[in-house]
Amino acid sequence: MAETGIGAAVRRKEDQRFLTGAGNYVDDIARPGQTYACFVRSPHAHARIRSVDTKKAAAAAGVVAVFTGKDVADAKLGSLFCGWMVTDRHGQPMKTTPHPVLAADTVRYVGDHVAVVIGESREAAAAGAELVSVDYQALPAVVSSVAALKSGATQVHKDVPGNLVYDWVLGDQAATETAFKRAAHVTKIDLVNNRLIPNAIEPRASVGDYDRGTDQLTLYTTSQNPHVHRLALSAFIQIAPETKIRVVAPDIGGGFGSKIFIYAEECVVLWAAKKIGRPVKWTADRVEAFQSDAHGRDHVTHAELAMDKDGKFLGFKVSTIANLGAYLSTFSSSVPTYLYGTLLAGQYATPAIFCEVKGVLTHTAPVDAYRGAGRPEATYVVERIVEEAARQLKIDPAELRRRNFIAPSAFPYQTPVALQYDSGNYVGALDKALKVADYAGFARRKAESTKRGKLRGVGFSSYIEACGIAPSQVVGSLGAGVGLYEAAEVRFNATGGVTVFTGSHSHGQGHETTFAQLVGDRLGVPIENIEVVHGDTGRIPFGMGTYGSRSLAVGGSAIDKAMDKIIAKGRKIVAHLMEASEGDIEFKKGMYTVAGTDKKMSLGEVAFAAYVPHKLPTDQIEPGLDETAFYDPKNFTFPFGTHICEVEVDPETGRTSIAKFTAIDDFGHIVNPMIVEGQVHGGIGQGIGQALLEACVYDEKTGQLLTGSMMDYALPRADDVPSYTVGLTTTPCPHNPLGVKGCGEAGAIAAPAAVMNAITDAIGAPLEMPATPARVWAALQKRAAKAA
Amino acid sequence: MKVSMTVNGKPASAEVEARTLLVEYLREHLRLTGTHVGCDTTQCGACTVHINGDAVKSCTIFAVQCEGANVLTIEGLAKDGKLHPMQESFKENHGLQCGFCTPGMVMAGIDIRRRHKNPTEETVRHELEGNICRCTGYHNIVKAILTAKM
């Protein structure tokens, strides 16, 4: 079993279909009689819609139907919504806004959806969309969060005075101020966490299908959480009862958060399919993805760290303005609050922390969770200021961290910002990272770089994250509109194979392999005989889906719990068939044995007996071997680690190259180390992208999206990033049955601070992300001018 | 317009519009959906196929320009159920996650190895400029291309 069991680098089961072109992505789906949707989108950042004339479009060749904001209003389609109610510093609920699936009177960002044209072909729909004539009265727009807060700023929604959705606080302000009063040294920093556009390589797509005979609606859509979609389409958009909607998220080409949310297009497509009685398909082109996928990050922060004379952290205060875009996306409100402020303790035993966050509306695309969601922003603030403090105090940055880490003996550790860390060994990860990165040899490498006329720098990032979201009661008390358990069904078939139905959703994470390993290892079934089913509300139990690195910790634990039930039922069956007491029956790796005897029975034999129950008292033992479990986590999990980046900057061009990137992470127990490494690589790639290349830019005056294509928005390419050195320490999670934590976001959380700390070390000047050659060069010139 | 070509070793011909892109012809007319579309500016490379042995982005060539050409897509790589060494190497090295950029990466990888007998990591990274992956951070893709047994 070792070669496919827990801990084995099993090659992925799903790869065969992906490598042979046999995957089934949403745009690959073709339903009989299918039509195509094209959305008419606002060219303005802010405008009043005076009128929409659809006559020409409706009459055009190949156009099947045209729908506008008035049509969806007449049909009483519900509003898109934000599912997390944040309470502000005065105890008041945050301000919310209606968000119709097609705008009726006002558009609020470039790309806002105004109408939809449905055609016999993609081309006919697109040509028809060109013929929809919208009379806009352009209005002034505000795109920066800081500008939107200024008095007299243009209002995005009349229901949100001053564009302020909430003014939220966390922590003990008085205690923090007191700590600052007795500080020997205070380090201050101003940071911008640059706005990003997720850019999963598969654009969003949806196919709506309606079966007149059964009155059933099916939505094939790019979702990370199909049941959440079904719930929203039913309860909020009010298209049909949940029993009449099936949501299928088949193979999905990456998500990174952007496919969690409920978007207008998928609602319209499903509603329109019933309306016209034919399937309707929509596939975003990349320009639409840039304009209308939920964006990420976009924080402006001032932070101060108070220390005693030895560099011990006494207090930390953080003030952040978070841009939420033009409407509140599905989980947007929680990202800069409960997923950000709560992480500001980092790995440190800072006794007093106070954080205030203003959530602000602007005339930009909605902003929501993007890989890491709040935690990269928190890590960036903490790790940039800690590094800055080390430089100011002339203490080695590793040493300053070591002095302030929460000690391994201090767990469980209650932070001053709500979370209770369950376990950790921060110094262990730091020490390993120093060794693997050969920190001791940095001075020599720097000297060598200097000889070649290059500037070399090193930067650290010792991050913490809260994954495995989350205990339902806790998130409920914080305003979440949903529970955050996970569901699983383990169906042992009569002939020995196992089908696992999971509420988690794989969009690249390899669940079909990892979950098969989990089940195979415990139930003694070869992984070839295990099928993992996900992404179809018609097949799986009600699950919450995949985000926040939760699949293994929550979804895997649900599978484990279902296996508990399978094993327990099997034990009853064995006890009966072997005339033994249940208490004497042991189970290991698929085999039941009766203690003190040589009697044994495999789980496969038990399954056959369960499905062919000729010898079972079926009034006491139900036939079948098929169990469902819901697992609600007891706490978040807290992965951590230290990443160390070394860069070389060319002072002539300002170009940065990453010379070395070392990541030591602690994810608890590992099921498939190959997949875990791959997740870390990918996260680091995105983190480096944020640090060096990526920035979503809106024109301040016009509100136009200036980075609206892959030619304007710089995604990392193979020659922008290095090979990474990754390694692990292992501190199991104490409160889930698998001892696992989650690995999907660590790289994206840790990397930006490590890279920026390295560059600022190299150039000796402050710098904002992305550290483009132009910015680095300008910073160097400015520093030189200052010195002269 | 009528267009005829060989696709994955088989003759294929159809009536297409002059504006039909090769990728549309492959995906929508021939239902070869393994070739993907990830952008609209010839940047992402998810649609990379081989035309007469060269890696070409099938979103940036009209179907009618391929008259008489020999086109190979991801579906035509494995022979008799046996993966091509580049496919094998991607699997072995975990060079794919969500699988969406993968067909383009594999087709580009084969072309890189055809043109560079013993490429360095730097060469592979430079050559891969035209293919974007958002999942893997490229680490294992580069490894897969470098170590493919071809």
CSV table of C-alpha atoms in Angstrom, one decimal, chain A residues 19-193:
chain,number,residue,atom,x,y,z
A,19,LEU,CA,-3.0,15.0,-21.3
A,20,THR,CA,-4.9,13.4,-24.1
A,21,GLY,CA,-7.4,16.3,-24.7
A,22,ALA,CA,-10.2,14.3,-23.2
A,23,GLY,CA,-11.0,16.7,-20.3
A,24,ASN,CA,-14.5,18.1,-20.2
A,25,TYR,CA,-14.5,21.9,-19.6
A,26,VAL,CA,-17.6,24.0,-19.7
A,27,ASP,CA,-16.8,25.4,-23.1
A,28,ASP,CA,-16.4,21.9,-24.4
A,29,ILE,CA,-20.0,21.2,-23.7
A,30,ALA,CA,-22.4,21.3,-26.7
A,31,ARG,CA,-26.1,20.7,-26.0
A,32,PRO,CA,-28.5,19.9,-28.8
A,33,GLY,CA,-30.1,23.1,-30.1
A,34,GLN,CA,-27.7,25.2,-28.2
A,35,THR,CA,-27.7,29.0,-28.6
A,36,TYR,CA,-25.0,31.5,-27.7
A,37,ALA,CA,-25.1,34.5,-25.4
A,38,CYS,CA,-23.2,37.7,-25.8
A,39,PHE,CA,-23.4,40.4,-23.2
A,40,VAL,CA,-23.6,44.1,-23.9
A,41,ARG,CA,-21.3,45.8,-21.5
A,42,SER,CA,-20.8,49.3,-20.3
A,43,PRO,CA,-18.0,51.2,-22.0
A,44,HIS,CA,-18.3,53.8,-19.2
A,45,ALA,CA,-17.1,53.6,-15.6
A,46,HIS,CA,-20.2,55.4,-14.5
A,47,ALA,CA,-23.3,56.4,-16.5
A,48,ARG,CA,-27.0,56.8,-16.3
A,49,ILE,CA,-28.8,54.6,-18.8
A,50,ARG,CA,-31.3,56.8,-20.6
A,51,SER,CA,-32.6,54.1,-22.8
A,52,VAL,CA,-31.8,50.8,-24.4
A,53,ASP,CA,-33.0,50.2,-27.9
A,54,THR,CA,-32.9,46.5,-28.9
A,55,LYS,CA,-35.1,46.7,-32.0
A,56,LYS,CA,-32.3,46.4,-34.6
A,57,ALA,CA,-30.6,43.7,-32.7
A,58,ALA,CA,-33.7,41.6,-32.3
A,59,ALA,CA,-34.4,41.9,-36.0
A,60,ALA,CA,-30.9,40.9,-37.0
A,61,ALA,CA,-30.2,37.6,-38.8
A,62,GLY,CA,-29.5,34.7,-36.3
A,63,VAL,CA,-30.6,36.6,-33.2
A,64,VAL,CA,-32.9,34.5,-31.1
A,65,ALA,CA,-33.7,36.9,-28.2
A,66,VAL,CA,-32.5,40.1,-26.5
A,67,PHE,CA,-33.0,40.8,-22.8
A,68,THR,CA,-32.3,44.0,-20.9
A,69,GLY,CA,-32.3,45.2,-17.3
A,70,LYS,CA,-36.0,45.9,-17.7
A,71,ASP,CA,-36.7,42.3,-18.7
A,72,VAL,CA,-35.0,40.8,-15.7
A,73,ALA,CA,-36.7,43.4,-13.4
A,74,ASP,CA,-40.1,42.5,-14.9
A,75,ALA,CA,-39.3,38.8,-14.4
A,76,LYS,CA,-38.6,39.7,-10.7
A,77,LEU,CA,-35.1,38.1,-10.8
A,78,GLY,CA,-33.4,38.6,-7.5
A,79,SER,CA,-30.3,40.7,-6.9
A,80,LEU,CA,-26.8,39.4,-6.6
A,81,PHE,CA,-25.8,39.6,-3.0
A,82,CYS,CA,-23.0,39.6,-0.5
A,83,GLY,CA,-23.1,36.6,1.8
A,84,TRP,CA,-21.1,38.0,4.7
A,85,MET,CA,-22.6,40.7,6.9
A,86,VAL,CA,-19.8,42.7,8.5
A,87,THR,CA,-20.6,44.8,11.6
A,88,ASP,CA,-18.9,48.1,11.8
A,89,ARG,CA,-17.1,49.8,14.8
A,90,HIS,CA,-20.3,51.3,16.0
A,91,GLY,CA,-22.1,47.9,16.0
A,92,GLN,CA,-24.0,48.9,12.8
A,93,PRO,CA,-24.4,46.5,9.9
A,94,MET,CA,-22.4,47.3,6.8
A,95,LYS,CA,-24.1,49.1,4.0
A,96,THR,CA,-25.3,46.9,1.1
A,97,THR,CA,-26.4,47.7,-2.4
A,98,PRO,CA,-28.7,46.1,-4.9
A,99,HIS,CA,-26.9,44.4,-7.8
A,100,PRO,CA,-29.3,43.5,-10.6
A,101,VAL,CA,-28.1,40.8,-13.0
A,102,LEU,CA,-28.6,43.3,-15.8
A,103,ALA,CA,-28.2,47.0,-15.0
A,104,ALA,CA,-31.5,48.9,-15.5
A,105,ASP,CA,-30.7,52.5,-14.8
A,106,THR,CA,-27.1,53.0,-13.9
A,107,VAL,CA,-23.8,51.3,-14.8
A,108,ARG,CA,-21.0,51.5,-12.3
A,109,TYR,CA,-17.8,50.0,-13.9
A,110,VAL,CA,-16.4,49.4,-17.3
A,111,GLY,CA,-17.8,46.0,-18.2
A,112,ASP,CA,-21.0,46.2,-16.1
A,113,HIS,CA,-23.6,44.0,-17.8
A,114,VAL,CA,-26.4,45.9,-19.5
A,115,ALA,CA,-28.1,43.5,-21.9
A,116,VAL,CA,-27.7,40.0,-23.4
A,117,VAL,CA,-28.2,39.0,-27.0
A,118,ILE,CA,-28.8,35.3,-27.7
A,119,GLY,CA,-28.0,34.0,-31.2
A,120,GLU,CA,-27.9,30.9,-33.2
A,121,SER,CA,-24.1,31.2,-33.3
A,122,ARG,CA,-21.4,33.0,-31.3
A,123,GLU,CA,-20.9,35.3,-34.3
A,124,ALA,CA,-24.6,36.1,-34.6
A,125,ALA,CA,-24.9,36.9,-30.9
A,126,ALA,CA,-21.8,39.1,-31.1
A,127,ALA,CA,-23.1,40.9,-34.2
A,128,GLY,CA,-26.4,41.4,-32.5
A,129,ALA,CA,-24.8,42.8,-29.4
A,130,GLU,CA,-23.2,45.5,-31.6
A,131,LEU,CA,-26.7,46.5,-32.7
A,132,VAL,CA,-28.0,47.2,-29.2
A,133,SER,CA,-28.1,50.9,-28.9
A,134,VAL,CA,-27.7,52.2,-25.3
A,135,ASP,CA,-28.1,55.9,-24.7
A,136,TYR,CA,-25.7,56.6,-21.8
A,137,GLN,CA,-25.3,59.8,-19.9
A,138,ALA,CA,-21.7,59.6,-18.8
A,139,LEU,CA,-21.1,60.6,-15.1
A,140,PRO,CA,-17.9,61.3,-13.2
A,141,ALA,CA,-16.2,58.2,-11.8
A,142,VAL,CA,-13.9,57.5,-8.9
A,143,VAL,CA,-11.6,54.5,-9.1
A,144,SER,CA,-9.2,54.8,-6.2
A,145,SER,CA,-10.3,53.9,-2.7
A,146,VAL,CA,-8.5,56.8,-1.2
A,147,ALA,CA,-10.2,59.3,-3.6
A,148,ALA,CA,-13.6,57.7,-3.0
A,149,LEU,CA,-13.4,58.4,0.7
A,150,LYS,CA,-12.7,62.2,0.2
A,151,SER,CA,-15.5,64.5,1.0
A,152,GLY,CA,-17.3,65.5,-2.2
A,153,ALA,CA,-16.3,62.3,-4.0
A,154,THR,CA,-18.7,61.0,-6.6
A,155,GLN,CA,-21.1,58.6,-5.0
A,156,VAL,CA,-21.2,55.0,-6.3
A,157,HIS,CA,-24.5,54.1,-4.7
A,158,LYS,CA,-27.0,56.4,-3.0
A,159,ASP,CA,-27.4,53.8,-0.2
A,160,VAL,CA,-23.8,54.0,0.7
A,161,PRO,CA,-23.0,57.6,2.0
A,162,GLY,CA,-19.4,58.6,1.4
A,163,ASN,CA,-18.8,55.3,-0.4
A,164,LEU,CA,-18.1,53.8,3.0
A,165,VAL,CA,-19.4,50.2,3.3
A,166,TYR,CA,-18.0,49.8,6.7
A,167,ASP,CA,-15.5,51.1,9.2
A,168,TRP,CA,-14.4,48.0,11.0
A,169,VAL,CA,-12.1,47.5,13.9
A,170,LEU,CA,-10.5,44.6,15.6
A,171,GLY,CA,-8.3,44.4,18.7
A,172,ASP,CA,-7.8,46.5,21.8
A,173,GLN,CA,-7.2,50.1,20.9
A,174,ALA,CA,-6.4,51.3,24.4
A,175,ALA,CA,-4.0,48.5,25.1
A,176,THR,CA,-2.2,49.1,21.8
A,177,GLU,CA,-1.9,52.9,22.4
A,178,THR,CA,-0.5,52.1,25.9
A,179,ALA,CA,2.1,49.8,24.4
A,180,PHE,CA,3.2,52.5,21.9
A,181,LYS,CA,3.7,54.9,24.8
A,182,ARG,CA,6.3,52.7,26.4
A,183,ALA,CA,8.1,51.8,23.1
A,184,ALA,CA,11.8,52.4,22.7
A,185,HIS,CA,11.4,52.3,19.0
A,186,VAL,CA,8.5,52.6,16.5
A,187,THR,CA,8.8,51.6,12.9
A,188,LYS,CA,6.2,53.0,10.5
A,189,ILE,CA,5.4,51.9,7.0
A,190,ASP,CA,3.0,52.8,4.2
A,191,LEU,CA,2.1,50.1,1.7
A,192,VAL,CA,-0.1,49.5,-1.3
A,193,ASN,CA,-1.2,46.0,-1.9
